[in-house]
């Protein structure tokens, strides 16, 4: 498999590189935003034409949810136009593109988990730009997988787990939003899922292209997620005592961008199609020491 990864330094990109670079049957080209600006159409098409990948993993994205409300043009350039250029170049050489999207394409008002068939209605610029990217990829390349995920974390990136550990080390009490619900998702599990799909494609298996959801179980609130994080931190002797956690409402913690109250994603489709199980996010926290660096 000839694989090209964009956004190699991000949470998912880092794990894709780590996993694929050790596989003898993979020829890998991994690039960060300095090495390939995906909003530069001519550069995108040149890199892809020269390398001729079988699979393009697009892990590049503009993810500053609140900043996107004022940085609209750049959000759309990175999240919509860039993926479009990648998908067009993929079509030109007959490659498949695996593109990461988000729960923010939904309004968050549904009861229960969102399926791939549910109507999209993003509430902010970030979600709107990601939905535009989905549409652009689907239009430009028939051989596409759009993987929506949520609440991504790992040992290295800027994420909720790292934030909780940093704040918990210096504060005795924290207020955490308790009326937003979703499935925390370990970035390494997302990478494993994408690679499994990519191998099915490159092996010539019959694959149903389109939209898939992938996130973690069990579903929890941010407050419940924080409780688990700190319980594990105490159990593993990282801190002596966990801070007092108070559950607050979204209205009590206003942000420039509206967050979905419900980010639960059903993973039934990806499990049925590719035997990919939901992310076991609690298992991903078993070595919580690795998140404290």
PDB file of C-alpha atoms in Angstrom:
ATOM      1  CA  UNK A   1       0.000   0.000   0.000  1.00  0.00           C
ATOM      2  CA  UNK A   2       1.258   3.434  -0.954  1.00  0.00           C
ATOM      3  CA  UNK A   3      -0.168   5.740   1.710  1.00  0.00           C
ATOM      4  CA  UNK A   4      -0.120   9.517   1.941  1.00  0.00           C
ATOM      5  CA  UNK A   5      -0.969  11.150   5.284  1.00  0.00           C
ATOM      6  CA  UNK A   6      -1.781  14.833   5.658  1.00  0.00           C
ATOM      7  CA  UNK A   7      -1.770  16.426   9.089  1.00  0.00           C
ATOM      8  CA  UNK A   8       0.893  14.019  10.329  1.00  0.00           C
ATOM      9  CA  UNK A   9       1.511  15.982  13.563  1.00  0.00           C
ATOM     10  CA  UNK A  10      -2.110  16.007  14.731  1.00  0.00           C
ATOM     11  CA  UNK A  11      -3.632  13.535  17.163  1.00  0.00           C
ATOM     12  CA  UNK A  12      -4.807  10.999  14.569  1.00  0.00           C
ATOM     13  CA  UNK A  13      -1.998  11.727  12.124  1.00  0.00           C
ATOM     14  CA  UNK A  14       0.643  10.950  14.751  1.00  0.00           C
ATOM     15  CA  UNK A  15      -0.850   7.507  15.353  1.00  0.00           C
ATOM     16  CA  UNK A  16      -1.254   6.793  11.647  1.00  0.00           C
ATOM     17  CA  UNK A  17       2.436   7.515  11.121  1.00  0.00           C
ATOM     18  CA  UNK A  18       3.459   5.400  14.120  1.00  0.00           C
ATOM     19  CA  UNK A  19       1.404   2.409  13.002  1.00  0.00           C
ATOM     20  CA  UNK A  20       2.081   2.530   9.262  1.00  0.00           C
ATOM     21  CA  UNK A  21       5.803   3.317   9.424  1.00  0.00           C
ATOM     22  CA  UNK A  22       6.516  -0.102  10.957  1.00  0.00           C
ATOM     23  CA  UNK A  23       4.655  -2.116   8.323  1.00  0.00           C
ATOM     24  CA  UNK A  24       6.874  -3.591   5.620  1.00  0.00           C
ATOM     25  CA  UNK A  25       4.108  -3.667   3.018  1.00  0.00           C
ATOM     26  CA  UNK A  26       3.487   0.089   3.297  1.00  0.00           C
ATOM     27  CA  UNK A  27       5.291   2.844   1.400  1.00  0.00           C
ATOM     28  CA  UNK A  28       4.555   5.978   3.383  1.00  0.00           C
ATOM     29  CA  UNK A  29       4.615   9.702   2.710  1.00  0.00           C
ATOM     30  CA  UNK A  30       3.534  11.697   5.772  1.00  0.00           C
ATOM     31  CA  UNK A  31       3.329  15.485   5.654  1.00  0.00           C
ATOM     32  CA  UNK A  32       2.458  18.274   8.078  1.00  0.00           C
ATOM     33  CA  UNK A  33       0.999  21.658   7.185  1.00  0.00           C
ATOM     34  CA  UNK A  34       4.453  23.162   6.606  1.00  0.00           C
ATOM     35  CA  UNK A  35       5.382  20.371   4.210  1.00  0.00           C
ATOM     36  CA  UNK A  36       2.030  20.418   2.411  1.00  0.00           C
ATOM     37  CA  UNK A  37      -0.475  23.224   2.728  1.00  0.00           C
ATOM     38  CA  UNK A  38      -3.625  21.448   1.589  1.00  0.00           C
ATOM     39  CA  UNK A  39      -5.232  24.784   0.671  1.00  0.00           C
ATOM     40  CA  UNK A  40      -2.636  25.178  -2.095  1.00  0.00           C
ATOM     41  CA  UNK A  41      -4.289  23.377  -5.004  1.00  0.00           C
ATOM     42  CA  UNK A  42      -1.240  23.164  -7.270  1.00  0.00           C
ATOM     43  CA  UNK A  43       0.994  21.789  -4.506  1.00  0.00           C
ATOM     44  CA  UNK A  44      -1.607  19.204  -3.487  1.00  0.00           C
ATOM     45  CA  UNK A  45      -1.964  17.940  -7.021  1.00  0.00           C
ATOM     46  CA  UNK A  46       1.795  17.884  -7.579  1.00  0.00           C
ATOM     47  CA  UNK A  47       2.525  15.878  -4.415  1.00  0.00           C
ATOM     48  CA  UNK A  48      -0.176  13.349  -5.185  1.00  0.00           C
ATOM     49  CA  UNK A  49       0.704  13.039  -8.860  1.00  0.00           C
ATOM     50  CA  UNK A  50       4.375  12.502  -7.979  1.00  0.00           C
ATOM     51  CA  UNK A  51       3.839  10.005  -5.143  1.00  0.00           C
ATOM     52  CA  UNK A  52       0.820   8.212  -6.622  1.00  0.00           C
ATOM     53  CA  UNK A  53      -0.697   6.892  -3.366  1.00  0.00           C
ATOM     54  CA  UNK A  54      -3.284   4.136  -3.271  1.00  0.00           C
ATOM     55  CA  UNK A  55      -4.783   5.687  -0.148  1.00  0.00           C
ATOM     56  CA  UNK A  56      -4.905   9.279   1.086  1.00  0.00           C
ATOM     57  CA  UNK A  57      -5.510   9.692   4.816  1.00  0.00           C
ATOM     58  CA  UNK A  58      -6.647  13.270   5.346  1.00  0.00           C
ATOM     59  CA  UNK A  59      -5.992  14.004   9.011  1.00  0.00           C
ATOM     60  CA  UNK A  60      -5.447  17.724   8.399  1.00  0.00           C
ATOM     61  CA  UNK A  61      -8.107  20.052   9.765  1.00  0.00           C
ATOM     62  CA  UNK A  62      -8.863  23.428  11.276  1.00  0.00           C
ATOM     63  CA  UNK A  63     -10.105  22.399  14.729  1.00  0.00           C
ATOM     64  CA  UNK A  64     -10.180  25.655  16.729  1.00  0.00           C
ATOM     65  CA  UNK A  65     -13.956  25.519  17.259  1.00  0.00           C
ATOM     66  CA  UNK A  66     -14.370  28.893  18.955  1.00  0.00           C
ATOM     67  CA  UNK A  67     -11.796  30.746  16.863  1.00  0.00           C
ATOM     68  CA  UNK A  68     -13.538  29.537  13.694  1.00  0.00           C
ATOM     69  CA  UNK A  69     -16.494  31.807  14.503  1.00  0.00           C
ATOM     70  CA  UNK A  70     -14.330  34.793  13.544  1.00  0.00           C
ATOM     71  CA  UNK A  71     -11.744  33.040  11.344  1.00  0.00           C
ATOM     72  CA  UNK A  72     -14.340  31.894   8.840  1.00  0.00           C
ATOM     73  CA  UNK A  73     -12.318  32.057   5.621  1.00  0.00           C
ATOM     74  CA  UNK A  74      -9.398  29.992   6.925  1.00  0.00           C
ATOM     75  CA  UNK A  75     -11.730  27.408   8.490  1.00  0.00           C
ATOM     76  CA  UNK A  76     -13.414  26.861   5.112  1.00  0.00           C
ATOM     77  CA  UNK A  77     -10.109  26.835   3.260  1.00  0.00           C
ATOM     78  CA  UNK A  78      -8.664  24.068   5.451  1.00  0.00           C
ATOM     79  CA  UNK A  79     -11.839  22.086   6.145  1.00  0.00           C
ATOM     80  CA  UNK A  80     -13.567  22.349   2.756  1.00  0.00           C
ATOM     81  CA  UNK A  81     -11.315  23.513  -0.080  1.00  0.00           C
ATOM     82  CA  UNK A  82      -8.282  21.491   1.041  1.00  0.00           C
ATOM     83  CA  UNK A  83     -10.213  18.204   1.199  1.00  0.00           C
ATOM     84  CA  UNK A  84     -11.719  19.023  -2.184  1.00  0.00           C
ATOM     85  CA  UNK A  85      -8.269  19.399  -3.750  1.00  0.00           C
ATOM     86  CA  UNK A  86      -7.123  16.124  -2.172  1.00  0.00           C
ATOM     87  CA  UNK A  87     -10.213  14.302  -3.411  1.00  0.00           C
ATOM     88  CA  UNK A  88      -9.878  15.689  -6.931  1.00  0.00           C
ATOM     89  CA  UNK A  89      -6.237  14.605  -7.044  1.00  0.00           C
ATOM     90  CA  UNK A  90      -7.205  11.180  -5.697  1.00  0.00           C
ATOM     91  CA  UNK A  91      -9.722  10.728  -8.508  1.00  0.00           C
ATOM     92  CA  UNK A  92      -7.143  11.741 -11.089  1.00  0.00           C
ATOM     93  CA  UNK A  93      -4.825   8.862 -10.114  1.00  0.00           C
ATOM     94  CA  UNK A  94      -7.494   6.356  -9.043  1.00  0.00           C
ATOM     95  CA  UNK A  95      -6.752   6.555  -5.310  1.00  0.00           C
ATOM     96  CA  UNK A  96      -9.214   6.356  -2.417  1.00  0.00           C
ATOM     97  CA  UNK A  97      -9.486   9.093   0.211  1.00  0.00           C
ATOM     98  CA  UNK A  98     -10.231   8.530   3.893  1.00  0.00           C
ATOM     99  CA  UNK A  99     -11.343  11.837   5.381  1.00  0.00           C
ATOM    100  CA  UNK A 100     -11.986  12.595   9.063  1.00  0.00           C
ATOM    101  CA  UNK A 101     -15.081  14.582   9.982  1.00  0.00           C
ATOM    102  CA  UNK A 102     -16.970  15.434  13.151  1.00  0.00           C
ATOM    103  CA  UNK A 103     -20.092  15.175  15.301  1.00  0.00           C
ATOM    104  CA  UNK A 104     -20.433  18.959  14.924  1.00  0.00           C
ATOM    105  CA  UNK A 105     -22.240  18.413  11.605  1.00  0.00           C
ATOM    106  CA  UNK A 106     -25.340  17.694  13.760  1.00  0.00           C
ATOM    107  CA  UNK A 107     -27.366  20.150  15.842  1.00  0.00           C
ATOM    108  CA  UNK A 108     -27.144  17.945  18.939  1.00  0.00           C
ATOM    109  CA  UNK A 109     -30.874  17.959  19.678  1.00  0.00           C
ATOM    110  CA  UNK A 110     -31.644  14.315  18.890  1.00  0.00           C
ATOM    111  CA  UNK A 111     -32.552  11.810  21.587  1.00  0.00           C
ATOM    112  CA  UNK A 112     -30.212   8.825  21.286  1.00  0.00           C
ATOM    113  CA  UNK A 113     -27.201   8.175  19.079  1.00  0.00           C
ATOM    114  CA  UNK A 114     -26.847   9.755  15.660  1.00  0.00           C
ATOM    115  CA  UNK A 115     -26.685   7.410  12.676  1.00  0.00           C
ATOM    116  CA  UNK A 116     -25.180   8.084   9.274  1.00  0.00           C
ATOM    117  CA  UNK A 117     -28.709   8.623   7.881  1.00  0.00           C
ATOM    118  CA  UNK A 118     -29.657  11.444  10.242  1.00  0.00           C
ATOM    119  CA  UNK A 119     -30.067  14.935   8.846  1.00  0.00           C
ATOM    120  CA  UNK A 120     -27.134  17.289   9.356  1.00  0.00           C
ATOM    121  CA  UNK A 121     -27.576  20.774  10.755  1.00  0.00           C
ATOM    122  CA  UNK A 122     -24.318  22.259  12.041  1.00  0.00           C
ATOM    123  CA  UNK A 123     -24.698  25.114  14.513  1.00  0.00           C
ATOM    124  CA  UNK A 124     -21.390  26.905  14.034  1.00  0.00           C
ATOM    125  CA  UNK A 125     -18.678  27.716  11.515  1.00  0.00           C
ATOM    126  CA  UNK A 126     -16.507  24.733  12.450  1.00  0.00           C
ATOM    127  CA  UNK A 127     -19.315  22.231  11.853  1.00  0.00           C
ATOM    128  CA  UNK A 128     -20.473  24.063   8.736  1.00  0.00           C
ATOM    129  CA  UNK A 129     -16.967  24.032   7.257  1.00  0.00           C
ATOM    130  CA  UNK A 130     -16.533  20.330   8.047  1.00  0.00           C
ATOM    131  CA  UNK A 131     -19.883  19.506   6.449  1.00  0.00           C
ATOM    132  CA  UNK A 132     -18.840  21.483   3.367  1.00  0.00           C
ATOM    133  CA  UNK A 133     -15.679  19.375   3.306  1.00  0.00           C
ATOM    134  CA  UNK A 134     -17.701  16.168   3.423  1.00  0.00           C
ATOM    135  CA  UNK A 135     -19.796  17.337   0.476  1.00  0.00           C
ATOM    136  CA  UNK A 136     -16.731  18.407  -1.504  1.00  0.00           C
ATOM    137  CA  UNK A 137     -14.949  15.077  -0.976  1.00  0.00           C
ATOM    138  CA  UNK A 138     -18.042  13.048  -1.870  1.00  0.00           C
ATOM    139  CA  UNK A 139     -18.579  15.066  -5.044  1.00  0.00           C
ATOM    140  CA  UNK A 140     -14.948  14.958  -6.169  1.00  0.00           C
ATOM    141  CA  UNK A 141     -14.098  11.300  -5.470  1.00  0.00           C
ATOM    142  CA  UNK A 142     -16.389   8.266  -5.632  1.00  0.00           C
ATOM    143  CA  UNK A 143     -13.884   6.200  -3.628  1.00  0.00           C
ATOM    144  CA  UNK A 144     -14.269   8.038  -0.336  1.00  0.00           C
ATOM    145  CA  UNK A 145     -14.755   7.192   3.315  1.00  0.00           C
ATOM    146  CA  UNK A 146     -16.005  10.046   5.505  1.00  0.00           C
ATOM    147  CA  UNK A 147     -15.311   9.098   9.105  1.00  0.00           C
ATOM    148  CA  UNK A 148     -17.180  11.220  11.648  1.00  0.00           C
ATOM    149  CA  UNK A 149     -15.801  11.075  15.159  1.00  0.00           C
ATOM    150  CA  UNK A 150     -16.080  12.968  18.448  1.00  0.00           C
ATOM    151  CA  UNK A 151     -14.314  13.955  21.675  1.00  0.00           C
ATOM    152  CA  UNK A 152     -10.879  12.891  20.412  1.00  0.00           C
ATOM    153  CA  UNK A 153      -7.997  12.574  22.873  1.00  0.00           C
ATOM    154  CA  UNK A 154      -4.537  11.063  23.136  1.00  0.00           C
ATOM    155  CA  UNK A 155      -1.286  11.441  25.059  1.00  0.00           C
ATOM    156  CA  UNK A 156       0.157  14.241  22.948  1.00  0.00           C
ATOM    157  CA  UNK A 157      -2.473  16.629  21.634  1.00  0.00           C
ATOM    158  CA  UNK A 158      -4.464  19.471  23.146  1.00  0.00           C
ATOM    159  CA  UNK A 159      -7.546  17.719  24.466  1.00  0.00           C
ATOM    160  CA  UNK A 160      -9.901  17.319  27.417  1.00  0.00           C
ATOM    161  CA  UNK A 161      -7.864  14.637  29.182  1.00  0.00           C
ATOM    162  CA  UNK A 162      -4.680  16.705  29.092  1.00  0.00           C
ATOM    163  CA  UNK A 163      -6.580  19.794  30.230  1.00  0.00           C
ATOM    164  CA  UNK A 164      -8.133  17.964  33.194  1.00  0.00           C
ATOM    165  CA  UNK A 165      -4.776  16.600  34.319  1.00  0.00           C
ATOM    166  CA  UNK A 166      -3.160  20.024  34.070  1.00  0.00           C
ATOM    167  CA  UNK A 167      -5.946  21.749  36.021  1.00  0.00           C
ATOM    168  CA  UNK A 168      -6.284  18.914  38.537  1.00  0.00           C
ATOM    169  CA  UNK A 169      -2.630  19.242  39.480  1.00  0.00           C
ATOM    170  CA  UNK A 170      -3.135  22.792  40.774  1.00  0.00           C
ATOM    171  CA  UNK A 171      -6.800  23.128  41.763  1.00  0.00           C
ATOM    172  CA  UNK A 172      -8.870  21.614  44.544  1.00  0.00           C
ATOM    173  CA  UNK A 173     -12.202  22.114  42.744  1.00  0.00           C
ATOM    174  CA  UNK A 174     -13.350  22.175  39.128  1.00  0.00           C
ATOM    175  CA  UNK A 175     -16.683  22.938  37.435  1.00  0.00           C
ATOM    176  CA  UNK A 176     -17.366  20.671  34.446  1.00  0.00           C
ATOM    177  CA  UNK A 177     -20.243  20.781  31.948  1.00  0.00           C
ATOM    178  CA  UNK A 178     -22.671  17.971  32.699  1.00  0.00           C
ATOM    179  CA  UNK A 179     -25.402  18.421  30.061  1.00  0.00           C
ATOM    180  CA  UNK A 180     -23.371  17.596  26.939  1.00  0.00           C
ATOM    181  CA  UNK A 181     -23.050  13.904  26.120  1.00  0.00           C
ATOM    182  CA  UNK A 182     -20.822  11.942  23.754  1.00  0.00           C
ATOM    183  CA  UNK A 183     -18.367   9.132  23.287  1.00  0.00           C
ATOM    184  CA  UNK A 184     -14.740   9.930  24.126  1.00  0.00           C
ATOM    185  CA  UNK A 185     -12.539   8.544  21.357  1.00  0.00           C
ATOM    186  CA  UNK A 186      -8.880   7.581  21.558  1.00  0.00           C
ATOM    187  CA  UNK A 187      -6.966   8.885  18.527  1.00  0.00           C
ATOM    188  CA  UNK A 188      -4.991   5.651  18.283  1.00  0.00           C
ATOM    189  CA  UNK A 189      -8.234   3.709  17.866  1.00  0.00           C
ATOM    190  CA  UNK A 190      -9.304   6.043  15.060  1.00  0.00           C
ATOM    191  CA  UNK A 191      -6.000   5.356  13.306  1.00  0.00           C
ATOM    192  CA  UNK A 192      -6.456   1.598  13.691  1.00  0.00           C
ATOM    193  CA  UNK A 193      -9.972   1.844  12.251  1.00  0.00           C
ATOM    194  CA  UNK A 194      -8.790   3.875   9.260  1.00  0.00           C
ATOM    195  CA  UNK A 195      -5.928   1.471   8.533  1.00  0.00           C
ATOM    196  CA  UNK A 196      -8.269  -1.504   8.698  1.00  0.00           C
ATOM    197  CA  UNK A 197     -10.547   0.130   6.145  1.00  0.00           C
ATOM    198  CA  UNK A 198      -7.595   1.113   3.944  1.00  0.00           C
ATOM    199  CA  UNK A 199      -6.289  -2.442   3.863  1.00  0.00           C
ATOM    200  CA  UNK A 200      -9.693  -3.755   2.840  1.00  0.00           C
ATOM    201  CA  UNK A 201      -9.675  -1.271  -0.029  1.00  0.00           C
ATOM    202  CA  UNK A 202      -6.135  -2.029  -1.205  1.00  0.00           C
ATOM    203  CA  UNK A 203      -6.738  -5.774  -0.997  1.00  0.00           C
ATOM    204  CA  UNK A 204      -9.503  -5.343  -3.558  1.00  0.00           C
ATOM    205  CA  UNK A 205     -12.368  -6.233  -1.246  1.00  0.00           C
ATOM    206  CA  UNK A 206     -15.820  -4.927  -2.089  1.00  0.00           C
ATOM    207  CA  UNK A 207     -16.219  -1.817   0.069  1.00  0.00           C
ATOM    208  CA  UNK A 208     -19.277   0.349   0.559  1.00  0.00           C
ATOM    209  CA  UNK A 209     -17.928   3.859   0.257  1.00  0.00           C
ATOM    210  CA  UNK A 210     -19.617   6.754   2.032  1.00  0.00           C
ATOM    211  CA  UNK A 211     -20.165   8.026   5.582  1.00  0.00           C
ATOM    212  CA  UNK A 212     -19.299   6.094   8.754  1.00  0.00           C
ATOM    213  CA  UNK A 213     -19.413   7.018  12.425  1.00  0.00           C
ATOM    214  CA  UNK A 214     -16.656   6.046  14.827  1.00  0.00           C
ATOM    215  CA  UNK A 215     -16.390   7.018  18.490  1.00  0.00           C
ATOM    216  CA  UNK A 216     -16.121   5.553  21.977  1.00  0.00           C
ATOM    217  CA  UNK A 217     -18.334   3.724  24.451  1.00  0.00           C
ATOM    218  CA  UNK A 218     -19.763   4.107  26.981  1.00  0.00           C
ATOM    219  CA  UNK A 219     -21.373   7.471  26.269  1.00  0.00           C
ATOM    220  CA  UNK A 220     -20.884   9.960  29.093  1.00  0.00           C
ATOM    221  CA  UNK A 221     -21.139  13.650  29.920  1.00  0.00           C
ATOM    222  CA  UNK A 222     -18.017  15.791  30.171  1.00  0.00           C
ATOM    223  CA  UNK A 223     -18.511  15.750  33.944  1.00  0.00           C
ATOM    224  CA  UNK A 224     -18.695  11.939  33.991  1.00  0.00           C
ATOM    225  CA  UNK A 225     -15.641  11.745  31.740  1.00  0.00           C
ATOM    226  CA  UNK A 226     -13.731  13.944  34.178  1.00  0.00           C
ATOM    227  CA  UNK A 227     -14.786  11.723  37.101  1.00  0.00           C
ATOM    228  CA  UNK A 228     -13.292   8.674  35.356  1.00  0.00           C
ATOM    229  CA  UNK A 229     -10.103  10.537  34.471  1.00  0.00           C
ATOM    230  CA  UNK A 230      -9.479  11.625  38.056  1.00  0.00           C
ATOM    231  CA  UNK A 231     -10.499   8.281  39.559  1.00  0.00           C
ATOM    232  CA  UNK A 232      -7.894   6.603  37.360  1.00  0.00           C
ATOM    233  CA  UNK A 233      -5.329   9.274  38.193  1.00  0.00           C
ATOM    234  CA  UNK A 234      -5.735   8.577  41.907  1.00  0.00           C
ATOM    235  CA  UNK A 235      -5.778   4.791  41.426  1.00  0.00           C
ATOM    236  CA  UNK A 236      -2.502   4.992  39.499  1.00  0.00           C
ATOM    237  CA  UNK A 237      -0.912   7.254  42.147  1.00  0.00           C
ATOM    238  CA  UNK A 238      -0.472  10.221  39.835  1.00  0.00           C
ATOM    239  CA  UNK A 239      -2.167  12.515  42.344  1.00  0.00           C
ATOM    240  CA  UNK A 240      -3.001  11.851  45.995  1.00  0.00           C
ATOM    241  CA  UNK A 241      -6.512  13.285  45.933  1.00  0.00           C
ATOM    242  CA  UNK A 242      -8.844  14.147  43.111  1.00  0.00           C
ATOM    243  CA  UNK A 243     -10.348  17.640  42.959  1.00  0.00           C
ATOM    244  CA  UNK A 244     -13.976  18.232  43.863  1.00  0.00           C
ATOM    245  CA  UNK A 245     -16.008  18.181  40.630  1.00  0.00           C
ATOM    246  CA  UNK A 246     -19.194  20.200  40.234  1.00  0.00           C
ATOM    247  CA  UNK A 247     -21.562  19.571  37.328  1.00  0.00           C
ATOM    248  CA  UNK A 248     -22.677  22.763  35.577  1.00  0.00           C
ATOM    249  CA  UNK A 249     -24.892  23.507  32.578  1.00  0.00           C
ATOM    250  CA  UNK A 250     -23.797  24.692  29.159  1.00  0.00           C
ATOM    251  CA  UNK A 251     -25.428  28.054  29.902  1.00  0.00           C
ATOM    252  CA  UNK A 252     -23.126  28.434  32.899  1.00  0.00           C
ATOM    253  CA  UNK A 253     -20.064  28.004  30.674  1.00  0.00           C
ATOM    254  CA  UNK A 254     -20.701  30.176  27.596  1.00  0.00           C
ATOM    255  CA  UNK A 255     -18.399  29.848  24.580  1.00  0.00           C
ATOM    256  CA  UNK A 256     -18.277  31.698  21.234  1.00  0.00           C
ATOM    257  CA  UNK A 257     -19.330  28.536  19.364  1.00  0.00           C
ATOM    258  CA  UNK A 258     -22.374  26.499  20.317  1.00  0.00           C
ATOM    259  CA  UNK A 259     -21.559  22.926  21.392  1.00  0.00           C
ATOM    260  CA  UNK A 260     -23.931  20.030  20.613  1.00  0.00           C
ATOM    261  CA  UNK A 261     -25.769  18.794  23.697  1.00  0.00           C
ATOM    262  CA  UNK A 262     -25.802  15.329  22.123  1.00  0.00           C
ATOM    263  CA  UNK A 263     -22.663  14.079  20.372  1.00  0.00           C
ATOM    264  CA  UNK A 264     -23.478  10.380  20.705  1.00  0.00           C
ATOM    265  CA  UNK A 265     -22.601   8.552  17.475  1.00  0.00           C
ATOM    266  CA  UNK A 266     -23.846   5.081  16.607  1.00  0.00           C
ATOM    267  CA  UNK A 267     -20.968   2.845  15.483  1.00  0.00           C
ATOM    268  CA  UNK A 268     -23.161  -0.052  14.302  1.00  0.00           C
ATOM    269  CA  UNK A 269     -22.540   0.594  10.600  1.00  0.00           C
ATOM    270  CA  UNK A 270     -18.735   0.546  10.787  1.00  0.00           C
ATOM    271  CA  UNK A 271     -18.831  -2.550  12.998  1.00  0.00           C
ATOM    272  CA  UNK A 272     -21.064  -4.391  10.535  1.00  0.00           C
ATOM    273  CA  UNK A 273     -19.067  -3.326   7.470  1.00  0.00           C
ATOM    274  CA  UNK A 274     -15.482  -3.566   8.729  1.00  0.00           C
ATOM    275  CA  UNK A 275     -15.636  -5.422  12.080  1.00  0.00           C
ATOM    276  CA  UNK A 276     -14.370  -2.252  13.768  1.00  0.00           C
ATOM    277  CA  UNK A 277     -15.514  -2.000  17.375  1.00  0.00           C
ATOM    278  CA  UNK A 278     -16.209   1.282  19.193  1.00  0.00           C
ATOM    279  CA  UNK A 279     -13.215   2.897  20.894  1.00  0.00           C
ATOM    280  CA  UNK A 280     -12.610   1.552  24.398  1.00  0.00           C
ATOM    281  CA  UNK A 281     -11.694   4.909  25.881  1.00  0.00           C
ATOM    282  CA  UNK A 282     -11.399   3.635  29.429  1.00  0.00           C
ATOM    283  CA  UNK A 283      -8.752   1.141  28.306  1.00  0.00           C
ATOM    284  CA  UNK A 284      -6.913   4.007  26.608  1.00  0.00           C
ATOM    285  CA  UNK A 285      -6.595   5.689  30.007  1.00  0.00           C
ATOM    286  CA  UNK A 286      -5.086   2.644  31.740  1.00  0.00           C
ATOM    287  CA  UNK A 287      -1.616   4.183  31.520  1.00  0.00           C
ATOM    288  CA  UNK A 288      -2.617   7.706  32.455  1.00  0.00           C
ATOM    289  CA  UNK A 289       0.973   8.567  33.401  1.00  0.00           C
ATOM    290  CA  UNK A 290       1.681   8.882  29.677  1.00  0.00           C
ATOM    291  CA  UNK A 291      -0.787  11.796  29.470  1.00  0.00           C
ATOM    292  CA  UNK A 292       1.016  13.901  32.077  1.00  0.00           C
ATOM    293  CA  UNK A 293       4.117  14.755  30.073  1.00  0.00           C
TER     294      UNK A 293
END
